[in-house]
Tab-separated table of C-alpha atoms in Angstrom:
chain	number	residue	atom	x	y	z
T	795	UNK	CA	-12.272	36.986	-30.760
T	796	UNK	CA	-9.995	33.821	-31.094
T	797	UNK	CA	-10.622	33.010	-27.000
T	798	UNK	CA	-14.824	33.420	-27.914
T	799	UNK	CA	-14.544	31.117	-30.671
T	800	UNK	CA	-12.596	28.249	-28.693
T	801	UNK	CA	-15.421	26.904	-26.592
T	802	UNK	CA	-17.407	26.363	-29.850
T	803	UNK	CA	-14.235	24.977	-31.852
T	804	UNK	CA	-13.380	22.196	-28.593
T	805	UNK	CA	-17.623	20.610	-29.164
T	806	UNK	CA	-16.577	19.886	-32.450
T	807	UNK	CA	-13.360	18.322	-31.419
T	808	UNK	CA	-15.006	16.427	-28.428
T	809	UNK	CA	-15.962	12.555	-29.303
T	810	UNK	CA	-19.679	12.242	-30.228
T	811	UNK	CA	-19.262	9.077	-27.394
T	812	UNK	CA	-19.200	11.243	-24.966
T	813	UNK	CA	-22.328	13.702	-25.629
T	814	UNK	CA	-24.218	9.898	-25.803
T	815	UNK	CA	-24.709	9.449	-22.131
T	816	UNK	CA	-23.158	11.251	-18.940
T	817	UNK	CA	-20.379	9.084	-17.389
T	818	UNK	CA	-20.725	8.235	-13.620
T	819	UNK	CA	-18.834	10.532	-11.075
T	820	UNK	CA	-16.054	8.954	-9.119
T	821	UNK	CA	-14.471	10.912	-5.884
T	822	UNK	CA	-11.175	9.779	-3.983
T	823	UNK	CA	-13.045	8.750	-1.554
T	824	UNK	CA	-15.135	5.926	-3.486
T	825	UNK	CA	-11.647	4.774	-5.338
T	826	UNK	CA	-10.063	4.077	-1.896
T	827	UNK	CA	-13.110	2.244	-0.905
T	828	UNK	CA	-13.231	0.679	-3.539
T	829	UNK	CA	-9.572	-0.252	-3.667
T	830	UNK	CA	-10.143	-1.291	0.068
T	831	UNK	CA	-12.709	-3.723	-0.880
T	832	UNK	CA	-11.385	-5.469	-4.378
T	833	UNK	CA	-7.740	-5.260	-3.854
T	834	UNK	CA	-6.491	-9.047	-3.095
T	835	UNK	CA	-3.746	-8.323	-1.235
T	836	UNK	CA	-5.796	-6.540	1.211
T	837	UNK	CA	-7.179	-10.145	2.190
T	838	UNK	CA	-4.357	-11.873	1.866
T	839	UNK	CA	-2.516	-9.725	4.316
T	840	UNK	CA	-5.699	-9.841	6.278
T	841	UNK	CA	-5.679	-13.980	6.416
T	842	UNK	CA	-2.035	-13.690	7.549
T	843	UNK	CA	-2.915	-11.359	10.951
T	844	UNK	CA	-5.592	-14.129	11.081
T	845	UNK	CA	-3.212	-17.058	10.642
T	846	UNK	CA	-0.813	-14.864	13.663
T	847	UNK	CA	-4.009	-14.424	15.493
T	848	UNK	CA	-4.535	-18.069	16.184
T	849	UNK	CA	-0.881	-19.198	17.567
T	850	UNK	CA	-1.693	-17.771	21.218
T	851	UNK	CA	-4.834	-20.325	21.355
T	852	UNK	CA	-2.309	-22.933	19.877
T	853	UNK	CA	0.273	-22.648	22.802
T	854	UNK	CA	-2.700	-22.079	25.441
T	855	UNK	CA	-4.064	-25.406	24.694
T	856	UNK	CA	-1.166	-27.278	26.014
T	857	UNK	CA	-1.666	-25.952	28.969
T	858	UNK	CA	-5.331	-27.314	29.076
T	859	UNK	CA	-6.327	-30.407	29.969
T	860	UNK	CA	-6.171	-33.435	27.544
T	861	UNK	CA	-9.331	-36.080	28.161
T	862	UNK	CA	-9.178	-39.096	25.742
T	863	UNK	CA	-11.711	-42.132	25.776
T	864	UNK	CA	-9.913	-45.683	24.753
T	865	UNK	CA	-11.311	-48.769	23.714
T	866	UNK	CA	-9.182	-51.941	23.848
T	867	UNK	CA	-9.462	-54.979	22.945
T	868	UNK	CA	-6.137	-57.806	23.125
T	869	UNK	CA	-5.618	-61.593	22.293
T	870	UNK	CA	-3.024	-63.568	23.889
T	871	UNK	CA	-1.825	-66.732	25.269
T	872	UNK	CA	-1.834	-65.511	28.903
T	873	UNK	CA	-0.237	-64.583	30.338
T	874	UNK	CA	2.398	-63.344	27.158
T	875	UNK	CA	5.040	-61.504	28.071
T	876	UNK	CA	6.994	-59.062	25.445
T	877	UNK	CA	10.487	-60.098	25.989
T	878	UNK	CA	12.957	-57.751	22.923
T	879	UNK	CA	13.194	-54.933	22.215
T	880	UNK	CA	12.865	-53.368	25.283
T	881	UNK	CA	13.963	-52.926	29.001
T	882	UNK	CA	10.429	-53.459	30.820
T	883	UNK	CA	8.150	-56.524	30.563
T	884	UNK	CA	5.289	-55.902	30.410
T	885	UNK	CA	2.464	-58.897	30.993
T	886	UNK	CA	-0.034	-59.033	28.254
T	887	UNK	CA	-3.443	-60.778	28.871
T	888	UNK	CA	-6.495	-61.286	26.780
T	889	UNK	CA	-8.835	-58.276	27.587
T	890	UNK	CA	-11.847	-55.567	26.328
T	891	UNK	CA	-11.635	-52.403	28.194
T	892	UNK	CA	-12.836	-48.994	27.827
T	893	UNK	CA	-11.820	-46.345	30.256
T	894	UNK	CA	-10.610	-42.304	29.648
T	895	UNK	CA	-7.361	-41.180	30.008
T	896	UNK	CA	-6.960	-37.509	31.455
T	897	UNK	CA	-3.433	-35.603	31.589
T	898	UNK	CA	-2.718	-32.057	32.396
T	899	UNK	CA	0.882	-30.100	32.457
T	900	UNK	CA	0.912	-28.450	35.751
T	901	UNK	CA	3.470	-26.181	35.375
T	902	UNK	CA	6.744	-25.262	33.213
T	903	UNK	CA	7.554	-22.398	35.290
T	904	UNK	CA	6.449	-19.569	33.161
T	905	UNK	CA	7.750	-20.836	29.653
T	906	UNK	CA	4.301	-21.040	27.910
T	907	UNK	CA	2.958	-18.190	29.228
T	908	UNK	CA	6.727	-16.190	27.568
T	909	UNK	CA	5.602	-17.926	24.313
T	910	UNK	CA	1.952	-17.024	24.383
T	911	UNK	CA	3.184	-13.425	25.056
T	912	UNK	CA	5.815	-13.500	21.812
T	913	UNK	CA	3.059	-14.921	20.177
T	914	UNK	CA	0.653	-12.158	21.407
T	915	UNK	CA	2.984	-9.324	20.138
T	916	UNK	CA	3.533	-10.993	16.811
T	917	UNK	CA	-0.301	-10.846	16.128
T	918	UNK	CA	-0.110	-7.508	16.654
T	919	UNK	CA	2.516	-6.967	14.421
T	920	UNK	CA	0.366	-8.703	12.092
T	921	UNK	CA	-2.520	-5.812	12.846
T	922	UNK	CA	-0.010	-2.969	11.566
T	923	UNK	CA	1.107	-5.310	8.779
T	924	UNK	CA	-2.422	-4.864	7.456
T	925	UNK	CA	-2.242	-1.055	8.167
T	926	UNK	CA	0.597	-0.334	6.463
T	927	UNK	CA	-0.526	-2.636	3.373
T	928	UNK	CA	-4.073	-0.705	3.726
T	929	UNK	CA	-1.625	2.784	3.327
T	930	UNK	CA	0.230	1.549	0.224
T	931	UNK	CA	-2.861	0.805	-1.243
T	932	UNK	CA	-4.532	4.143	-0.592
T	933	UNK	CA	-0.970	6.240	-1.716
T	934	UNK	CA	-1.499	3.698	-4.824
T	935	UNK	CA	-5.075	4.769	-5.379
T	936	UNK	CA	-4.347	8.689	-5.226
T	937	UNK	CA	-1.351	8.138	-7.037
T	938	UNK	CA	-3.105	7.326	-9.766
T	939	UNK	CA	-6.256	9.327	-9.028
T	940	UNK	CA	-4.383	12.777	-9.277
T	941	UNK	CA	-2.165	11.256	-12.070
T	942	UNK	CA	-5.442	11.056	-14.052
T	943	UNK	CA	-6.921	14.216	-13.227
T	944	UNK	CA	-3.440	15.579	-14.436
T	945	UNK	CA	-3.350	13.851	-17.689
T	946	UNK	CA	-7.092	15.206	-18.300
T	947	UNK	CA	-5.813	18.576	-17.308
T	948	UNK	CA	-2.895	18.183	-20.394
T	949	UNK	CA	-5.746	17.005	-22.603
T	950	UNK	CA	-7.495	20.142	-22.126
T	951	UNK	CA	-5.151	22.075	-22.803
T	952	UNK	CA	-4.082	20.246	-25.715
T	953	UNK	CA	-7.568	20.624	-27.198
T	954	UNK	CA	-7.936	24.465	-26.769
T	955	UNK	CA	-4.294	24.914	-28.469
T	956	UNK	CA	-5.531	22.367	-31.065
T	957	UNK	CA	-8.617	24.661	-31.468
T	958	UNK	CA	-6.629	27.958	-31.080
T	959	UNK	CA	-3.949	26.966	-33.879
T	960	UNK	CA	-6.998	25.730	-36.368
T	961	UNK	CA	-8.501	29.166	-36.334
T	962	UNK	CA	-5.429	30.901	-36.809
T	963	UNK	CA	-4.042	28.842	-39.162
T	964	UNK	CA	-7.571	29.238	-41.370
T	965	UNK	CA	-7.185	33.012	-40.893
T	966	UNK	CA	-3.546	32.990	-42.191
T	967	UNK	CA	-4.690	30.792	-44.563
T	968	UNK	CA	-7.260	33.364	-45.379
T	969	UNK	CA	-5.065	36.159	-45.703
T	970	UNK	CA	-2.470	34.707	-47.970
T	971	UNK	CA	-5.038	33.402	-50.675
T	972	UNK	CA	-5.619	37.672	-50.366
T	973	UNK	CA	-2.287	38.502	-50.426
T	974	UNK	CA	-1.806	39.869	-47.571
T	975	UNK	CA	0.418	37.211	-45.412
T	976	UNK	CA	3.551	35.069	-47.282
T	977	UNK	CA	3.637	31.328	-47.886
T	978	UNK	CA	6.086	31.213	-45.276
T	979	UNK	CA	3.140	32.545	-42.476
T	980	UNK	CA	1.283	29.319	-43.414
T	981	UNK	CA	3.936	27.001	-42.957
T	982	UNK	CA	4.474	27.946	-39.888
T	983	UNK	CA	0.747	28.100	-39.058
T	984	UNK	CA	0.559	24.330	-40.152
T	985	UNK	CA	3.626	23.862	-38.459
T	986	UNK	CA	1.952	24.806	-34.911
T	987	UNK	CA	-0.908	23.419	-35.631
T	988	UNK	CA	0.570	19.536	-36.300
T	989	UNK	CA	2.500	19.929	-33.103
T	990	UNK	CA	-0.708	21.086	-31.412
T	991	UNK	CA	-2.041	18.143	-32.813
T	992	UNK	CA	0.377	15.989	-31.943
T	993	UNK	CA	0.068	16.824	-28.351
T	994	UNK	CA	-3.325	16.192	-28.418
T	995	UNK	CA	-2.456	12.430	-29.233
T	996	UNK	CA	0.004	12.006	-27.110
T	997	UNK	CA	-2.146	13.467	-24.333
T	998	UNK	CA	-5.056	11.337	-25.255
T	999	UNK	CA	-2.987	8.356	-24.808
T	1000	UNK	CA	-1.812	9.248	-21.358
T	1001	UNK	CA	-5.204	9.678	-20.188
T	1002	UNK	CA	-6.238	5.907	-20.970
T	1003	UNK	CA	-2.874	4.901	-19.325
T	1004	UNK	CA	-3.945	6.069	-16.205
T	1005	UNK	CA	-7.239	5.186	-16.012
T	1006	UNK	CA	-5.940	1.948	-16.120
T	1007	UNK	CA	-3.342	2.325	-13.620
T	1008	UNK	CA	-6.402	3.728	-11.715
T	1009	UNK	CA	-8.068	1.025	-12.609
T	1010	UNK	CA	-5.344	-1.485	-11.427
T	1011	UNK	CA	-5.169	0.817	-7.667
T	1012	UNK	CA	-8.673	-0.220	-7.459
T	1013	UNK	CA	-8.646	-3.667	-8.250
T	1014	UNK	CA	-11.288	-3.289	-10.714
T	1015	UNK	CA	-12.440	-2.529	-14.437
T	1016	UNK	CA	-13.952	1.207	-14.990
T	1017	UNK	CA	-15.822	0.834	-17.939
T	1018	UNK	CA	-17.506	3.294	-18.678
T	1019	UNK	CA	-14.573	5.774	-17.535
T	1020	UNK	CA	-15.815	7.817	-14.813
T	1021	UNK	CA	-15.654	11.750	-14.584
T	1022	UNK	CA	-13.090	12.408	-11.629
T	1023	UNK	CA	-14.338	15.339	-8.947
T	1024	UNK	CA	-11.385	17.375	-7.928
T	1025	UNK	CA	-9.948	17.380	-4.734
T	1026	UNK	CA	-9.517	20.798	-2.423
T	1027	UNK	CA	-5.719	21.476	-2.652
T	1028	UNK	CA	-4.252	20.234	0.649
T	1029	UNK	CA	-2.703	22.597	3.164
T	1030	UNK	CA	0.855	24.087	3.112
T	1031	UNK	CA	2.770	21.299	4.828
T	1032	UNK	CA	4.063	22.116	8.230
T	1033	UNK	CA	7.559	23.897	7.964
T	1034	UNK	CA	8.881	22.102	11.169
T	1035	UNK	CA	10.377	19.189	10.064
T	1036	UNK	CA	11.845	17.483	13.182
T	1037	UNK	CA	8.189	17.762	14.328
T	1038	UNK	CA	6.992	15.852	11.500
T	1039	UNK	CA	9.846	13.381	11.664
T	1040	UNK	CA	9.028	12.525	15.345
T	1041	UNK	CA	5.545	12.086	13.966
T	1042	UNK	CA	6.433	9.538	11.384
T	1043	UNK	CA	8.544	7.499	14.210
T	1044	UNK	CA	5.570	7.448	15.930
T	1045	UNK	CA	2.743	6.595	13.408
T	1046	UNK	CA	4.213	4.651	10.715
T	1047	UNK	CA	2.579	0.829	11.180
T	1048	UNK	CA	5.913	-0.299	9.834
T	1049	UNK	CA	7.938	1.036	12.744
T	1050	UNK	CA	4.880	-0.212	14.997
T	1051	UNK	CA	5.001	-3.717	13.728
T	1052	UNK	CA	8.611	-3.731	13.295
T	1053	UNK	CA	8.939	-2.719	17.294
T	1054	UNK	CA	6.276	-5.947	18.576
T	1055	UNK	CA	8.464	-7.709	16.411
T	1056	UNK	CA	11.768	-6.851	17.969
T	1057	UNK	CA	9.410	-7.522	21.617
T	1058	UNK	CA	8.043	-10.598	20.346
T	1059	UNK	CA	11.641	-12.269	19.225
T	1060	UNK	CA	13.347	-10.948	22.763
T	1061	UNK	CA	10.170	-12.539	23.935
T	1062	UNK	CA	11.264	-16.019	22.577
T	1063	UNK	CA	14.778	-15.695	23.521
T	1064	UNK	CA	13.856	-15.650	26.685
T	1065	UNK	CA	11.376	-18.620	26.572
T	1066	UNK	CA	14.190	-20.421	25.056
T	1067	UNK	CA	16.634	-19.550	28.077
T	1068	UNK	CA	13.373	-21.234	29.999
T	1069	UNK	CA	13.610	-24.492	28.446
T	1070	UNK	CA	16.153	-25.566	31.437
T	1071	UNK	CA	13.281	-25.311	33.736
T	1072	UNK	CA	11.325	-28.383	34.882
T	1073	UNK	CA	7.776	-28.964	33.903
T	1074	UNK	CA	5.574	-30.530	36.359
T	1075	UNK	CA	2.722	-32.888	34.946
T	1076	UNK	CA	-0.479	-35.147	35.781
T	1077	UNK	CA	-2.159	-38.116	34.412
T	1078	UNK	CA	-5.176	-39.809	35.717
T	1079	UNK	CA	-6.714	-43.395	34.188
T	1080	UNK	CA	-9.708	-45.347	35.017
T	1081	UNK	CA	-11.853	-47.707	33.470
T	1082	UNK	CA	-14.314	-50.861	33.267
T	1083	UNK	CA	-12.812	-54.214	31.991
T	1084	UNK	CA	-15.991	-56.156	30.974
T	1085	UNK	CA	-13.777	-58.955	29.687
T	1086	UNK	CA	-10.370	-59.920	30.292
T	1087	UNK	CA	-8.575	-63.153	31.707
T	1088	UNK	CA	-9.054	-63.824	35.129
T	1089	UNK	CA	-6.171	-61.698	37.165
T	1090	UNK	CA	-7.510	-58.192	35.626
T	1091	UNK	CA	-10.200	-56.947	37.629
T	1092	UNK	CA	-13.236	-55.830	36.191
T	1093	UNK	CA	-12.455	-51.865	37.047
T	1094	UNK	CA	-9.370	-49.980	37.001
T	1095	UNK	CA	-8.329	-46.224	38.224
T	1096	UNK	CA	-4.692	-44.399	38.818
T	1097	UNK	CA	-3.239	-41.475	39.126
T	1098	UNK	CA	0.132	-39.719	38.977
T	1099	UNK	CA	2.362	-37.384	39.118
T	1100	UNK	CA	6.169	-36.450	36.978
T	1101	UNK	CA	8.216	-34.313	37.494
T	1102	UNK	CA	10.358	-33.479	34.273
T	1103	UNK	CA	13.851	-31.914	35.036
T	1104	UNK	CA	16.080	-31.512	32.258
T	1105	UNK	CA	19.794	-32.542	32.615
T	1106	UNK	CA	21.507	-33.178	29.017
T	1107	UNK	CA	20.477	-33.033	25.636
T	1108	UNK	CA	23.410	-32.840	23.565
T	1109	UNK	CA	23.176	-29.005	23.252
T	1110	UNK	CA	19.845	-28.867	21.839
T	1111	UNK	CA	18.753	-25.859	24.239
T	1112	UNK	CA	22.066	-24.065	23.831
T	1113	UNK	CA	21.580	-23.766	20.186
T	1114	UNK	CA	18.119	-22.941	20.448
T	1115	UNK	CA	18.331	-20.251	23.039
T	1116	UNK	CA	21.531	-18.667	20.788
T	1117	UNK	CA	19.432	-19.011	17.412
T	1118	UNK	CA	16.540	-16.742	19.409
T	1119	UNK	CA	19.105	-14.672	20.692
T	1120	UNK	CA	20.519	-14.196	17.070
T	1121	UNK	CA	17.218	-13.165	15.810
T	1122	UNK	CA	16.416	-11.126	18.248
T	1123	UNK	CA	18.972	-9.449	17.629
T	1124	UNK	CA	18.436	-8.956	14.080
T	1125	UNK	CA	15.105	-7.674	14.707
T	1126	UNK	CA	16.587	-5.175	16.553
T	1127	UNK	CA	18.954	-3.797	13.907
T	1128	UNK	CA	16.051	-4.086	10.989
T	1129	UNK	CA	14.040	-1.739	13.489
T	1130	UNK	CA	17.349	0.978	14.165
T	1131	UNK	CA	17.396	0.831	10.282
T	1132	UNK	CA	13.933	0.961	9.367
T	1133	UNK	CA	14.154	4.188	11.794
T	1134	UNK	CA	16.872	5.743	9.461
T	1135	UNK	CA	14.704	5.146	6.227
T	1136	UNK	CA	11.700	6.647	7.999
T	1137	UNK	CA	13.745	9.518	8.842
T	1138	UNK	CA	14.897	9.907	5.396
T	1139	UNK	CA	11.888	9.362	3.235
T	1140	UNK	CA	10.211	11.486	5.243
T	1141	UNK	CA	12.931	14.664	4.489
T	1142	UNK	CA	12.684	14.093	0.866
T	1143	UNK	CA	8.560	13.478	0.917
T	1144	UNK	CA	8.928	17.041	3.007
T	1145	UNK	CA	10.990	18.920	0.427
T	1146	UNK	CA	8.876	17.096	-2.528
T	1147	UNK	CA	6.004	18.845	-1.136
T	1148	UNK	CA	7.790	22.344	-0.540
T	1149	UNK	CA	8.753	22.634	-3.980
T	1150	UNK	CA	5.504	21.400	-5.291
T	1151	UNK	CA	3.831	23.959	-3.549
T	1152	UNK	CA	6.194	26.514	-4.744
T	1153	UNK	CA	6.267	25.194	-8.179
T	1154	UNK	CA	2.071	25.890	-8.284
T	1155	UNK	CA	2.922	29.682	-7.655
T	1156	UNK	CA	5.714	29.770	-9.895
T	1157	UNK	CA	3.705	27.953	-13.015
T	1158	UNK	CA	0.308	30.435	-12.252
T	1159	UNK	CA	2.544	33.541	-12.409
T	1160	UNK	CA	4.090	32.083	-15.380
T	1161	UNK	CA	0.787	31.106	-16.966
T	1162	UNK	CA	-0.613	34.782	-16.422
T	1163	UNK	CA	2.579	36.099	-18.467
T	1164	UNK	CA	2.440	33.684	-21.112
T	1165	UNK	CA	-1.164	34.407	-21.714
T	1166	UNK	CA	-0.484	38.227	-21.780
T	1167	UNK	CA	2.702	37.783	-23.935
T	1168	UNK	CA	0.250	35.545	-26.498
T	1169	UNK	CA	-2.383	38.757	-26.682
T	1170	UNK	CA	0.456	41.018	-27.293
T	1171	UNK	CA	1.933	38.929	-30.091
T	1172	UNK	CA	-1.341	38.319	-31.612
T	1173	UNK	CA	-2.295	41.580	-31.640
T	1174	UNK	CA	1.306	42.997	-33.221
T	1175	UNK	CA	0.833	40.125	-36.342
T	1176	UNK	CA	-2.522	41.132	-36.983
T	1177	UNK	CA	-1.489	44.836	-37.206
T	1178	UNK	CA	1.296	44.078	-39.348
T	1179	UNK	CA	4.053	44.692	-36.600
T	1180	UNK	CA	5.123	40.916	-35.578
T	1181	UNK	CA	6.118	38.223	-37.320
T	1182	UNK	CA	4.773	34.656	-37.514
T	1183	UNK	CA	7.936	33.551	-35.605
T	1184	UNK	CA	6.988	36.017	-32.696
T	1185	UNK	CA	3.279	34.771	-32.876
T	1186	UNK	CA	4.932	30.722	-33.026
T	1187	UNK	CA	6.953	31.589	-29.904
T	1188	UNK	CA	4.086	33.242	-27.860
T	1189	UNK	CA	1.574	29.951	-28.525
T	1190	UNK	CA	4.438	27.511	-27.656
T	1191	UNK	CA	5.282	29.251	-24.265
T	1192	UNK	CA	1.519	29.897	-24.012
T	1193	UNK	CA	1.285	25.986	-24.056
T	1194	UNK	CA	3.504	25.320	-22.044
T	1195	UNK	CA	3.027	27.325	-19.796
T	1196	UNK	CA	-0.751	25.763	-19.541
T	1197	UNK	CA	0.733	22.656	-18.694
T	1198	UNK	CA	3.092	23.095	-16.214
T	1199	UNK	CA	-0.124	24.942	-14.542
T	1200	UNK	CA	-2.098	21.927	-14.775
T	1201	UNK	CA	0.890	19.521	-14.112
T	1202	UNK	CA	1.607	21.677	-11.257
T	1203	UNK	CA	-1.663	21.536	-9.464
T	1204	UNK	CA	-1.972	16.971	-9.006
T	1205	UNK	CA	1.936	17.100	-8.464
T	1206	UNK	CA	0.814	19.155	-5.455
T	1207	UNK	CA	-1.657	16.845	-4.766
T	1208	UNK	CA	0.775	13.763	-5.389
T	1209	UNK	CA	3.593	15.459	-3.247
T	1210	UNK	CA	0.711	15.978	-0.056
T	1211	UNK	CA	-0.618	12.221	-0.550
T	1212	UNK	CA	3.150	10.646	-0.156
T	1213	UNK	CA	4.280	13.391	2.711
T	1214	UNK	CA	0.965	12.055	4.355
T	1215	UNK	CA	1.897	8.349	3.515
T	1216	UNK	CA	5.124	8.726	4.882
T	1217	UNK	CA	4.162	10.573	8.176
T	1218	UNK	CA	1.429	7.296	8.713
T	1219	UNK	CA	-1.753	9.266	8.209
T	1220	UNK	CA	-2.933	7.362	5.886
C-alpha cells in the first residue's frame, strides 16, 4: 500500500516550476561539444600550436633570398672623405641613385635545415598539447556530467523516503490519537521523517552544485537546467593490466608531445654543435645614378661572394651548444618520469574501476535486502510484533542502501571515464 501511494505523494512534493514547461534534453555527447566549442582554453592552447606552427617558415626564410630596392640621395663637398671613427675611407660624393640590392645565404652546411627540423617536431608537440588539453576537458565534462546524474539519483531517493516517512508518520499519527501506538512511536516517526527531510535539502543543494560545475566543464550558462539522458554503463574494463599500461605509453598525447620534445631539443643541440661550420653567402647590387658628381657613372652593378668561417668568439658557441645539451637532457628525464606517472595513474585508474564495478554488484544485492528487510519490518509493526525502533532501522538501511545504489552506478561511470582518460582514448 505505502509503495502505491509514493508516486502520488512525490507530484505533490515536485516544484510546480517544473510541471510549467519541459526542460531541454542534454546527452554527453552535446556537453563535450559543447565544452569543445566554448571552453577558452581550448583556443588558447590552439593559438599556441599555431604560434609553434609558424617558427619552421621563420627559419626557412633566411634561407630565401632577400631583394631590397634603395633610394639615395647625398650632399657633400666632393669629394669628402670620412676620416674617424673607422679603419676604411670611404669617398663620399654628391649623388641620387636608386638601384636593388639582392643577397642570398648559400649554405651553412646543414644548420638551418637541424633547426627547421627541431622546430618541426616542436609544432607537433604543440598538436598533442591540444589533444591532451581537448582530453582534460572532456574527463572534466563527464566528470561533472555523471556527478550530476548522481546527485539527481540521491534526490530521488531522498524524495520517495521523504514521501515514505510522511505516510507513515500520518498513520502512526493516526493510530496513537486511537490508542493504539505510544507517544514514543510518533517521536520516532517525526524523528525519521526530519532526517528524511533533511536529506532531501541537502540533496537538493548538491544537485545545483553540479549543474554548475557542469556548467563551468562546458564553458557556458544552462539556464533552464537541462534533463540529463543516461549513459549505457561502460564495459568491464580489461583485466590485463600490462596490456593496458603499454596502451597508455602509447596513446597518451602527453607522452607523444613530451617524446617530439625530447627529439626536438636533441635536435637543437645538435644545430648548436653546427654553429662551428662556415656559412657561404651572396650579394648582388646594381643600379642607375641619374645624378651624382662627375667620377660616378651613371649605372652601377656587382656581385660577390663570402665565405664566413668561424674562428673565436669568446666561448659563445661552447656555452650555447652545452645549454642545448643541458636541456636536452632534461627533456629526456621529464619524458622517463612522465613514463613512471603514466604507469602509475594508470594502475590506480585500473583498480578505481575494478572496485567500482564490484561496488555496483555489491550495493544492488544490498539494495534488494534492504528493501526486503523494510517489508518485513513494516509488516511485523503493523501486526503488533515489531517495534518502531525495528521499523526506524529498516527505513535508514533502506535509504541507504538506495544511495549507495545510485552513488554506485555514475561512480562506475566516473571510474570508466578517468581509466579511459588515462589510457588516451579520450
Amino acid at each position: 500500500m505505502t509503495r502505491r501511494l509514493v508516486p502520488f505523494v512525490l507530484s505533490l512534493l515536485l516544484p510546480l516550476g517544473a510541471q510549467k514547461s519541459a526542460a531541454p534534453a542534454l546527452s554527453l555527447a552535446q556537453a563535450q561539444a559543447t565544452a569543445a566549442a566554448n571552453r577558452p582554453k581550448l583556443r588558447e592552447q590552439a593559438d599556441l600550436a599555431a604560434e609553434l606552427a609558424a617558427a619552421p617558415n621563420l627559419l626557412r626564410a633566411g634561407l630565401m633570398p632577400q631583394l631590397s630596392a634603395n633610394l639615395t640621395g647625398a650632399g657633400a663637398s666632393n669629394p669628402s672623405r670620412i676620416a674617424a671613427g673607422s679603419l676604411n675611407n670611404p669617398v663620399i660624393f654628391s649623388r641620387y641613385a636608386n638601384g636593388l640590392n639582392l643577397s642570398e645565404t648559400l649554405t651553412d652546411f646543414g644548420r638551418t635545415g637541424t633547426l627547421i627540423r627541431s622546430s618541426r617536431l616542436l609544432a607537433q608537440a604543440g598538436q598533442q598539447d591540444v589533444a591532451a588539453e581537448r582530453a582534460q576537458v572532456r574527463l572534466e565534462v563527464d566528470e561533472a556530467y555523471f556527478g550530476t546524474l548522481q546527485a539527481q539519483a540521491v534526490l530521488r531517493v531522498a524524495q520517495q523516503a521523504v514521501a515514505e516517512r510522511q505516510l507513515i508518520a500520518r498513520q502512526i499519527g493516526l493510530l496513537a490519537q486511537n490508542k493504539l501506538r505510544s507517544d514514543l512511536d510518533v517521536s520516532f516517526a517525526q524523528v525519521n521523517l526530519a532526517q528524511a527531510q533533511l536529506l532531501l535539502s541537502q540533496a537538493q543543494a548538491q544537485v545545483q552544485s553540479s549543474y554548475d560545475d557542469l556548467a563551468l566543464a562546458m564553458g557556458t550558462r544552462l539556464d533552464p537546467q537541462p534533463v540529463l539522458q543516461d549513459e549505457v554503463l561502460p564495459a568491464a574494463p580489461n583485466a590485463d593490466l600490462a596490456a593496458l599500461v603499454a596502451e597508455a605509453l602509447r596513446q597518451r598525447p602527453e607522452l607523444q608531445s613530451a617524446g617530439l620534445d625530447l627529439s626536438a631539443t636533441q635536435a637543437y643541440a645538435q644545430a648548436q654543435r653546427e654553429l662551428w661550420r662556415p656559412t657561404l653567402s651572396a650579394a648582388a647590387a646594381a643600379g642607375l645614378t641619374p645624378a651624382g658628381a662627375a667620377p660616378l657613372p651613371d649605372h652601377y652593378a656587382a656581385l660577390g661572394l663570402n665565405l664566413n668561417i668561424p674562428v673565436f668568439n669568446g666561448g659563445l658557441f661552447s656555452a650555447r651548444r652545452a645549454q642545448a645539451t643541458a636541456a636536452a637532457s632534461a627533456s629526456q628525464n621529464r619524458l622517463e618520469e612522465l613514463q613512471h606517472q603514466v604507469t602509475h595513474d594508470v594502475q590506480q585508474a585500473w583498480l578505481r574501476a575494478i572496485t567500482a564495478q564490484q561496488n555496483l554488484d555489491l550495493t544492488q544485492k544490498l539494495q534488494q535486502q534492504a528493501a526486503l528487510a523494510m517489508r518485513l519490518a513494516q509488516s511485523r509493526y503493523s501486526l503488533g510484533l515489531g517495534t518502531i525502533v525495528e521499523l526506524s532501522q529498516a527505513q535508514l538501511n533502506q535509504t541507504q542502501a538506495d544511495i549507495s545504489e545510485a552513488q554506485a552506478r555514475y561512480a562506475y561511470e566516473i571510474a570508466s571515464g578517468q581509466l579511459a582518460f588515462e589510457l588516451g582514448r579520450m
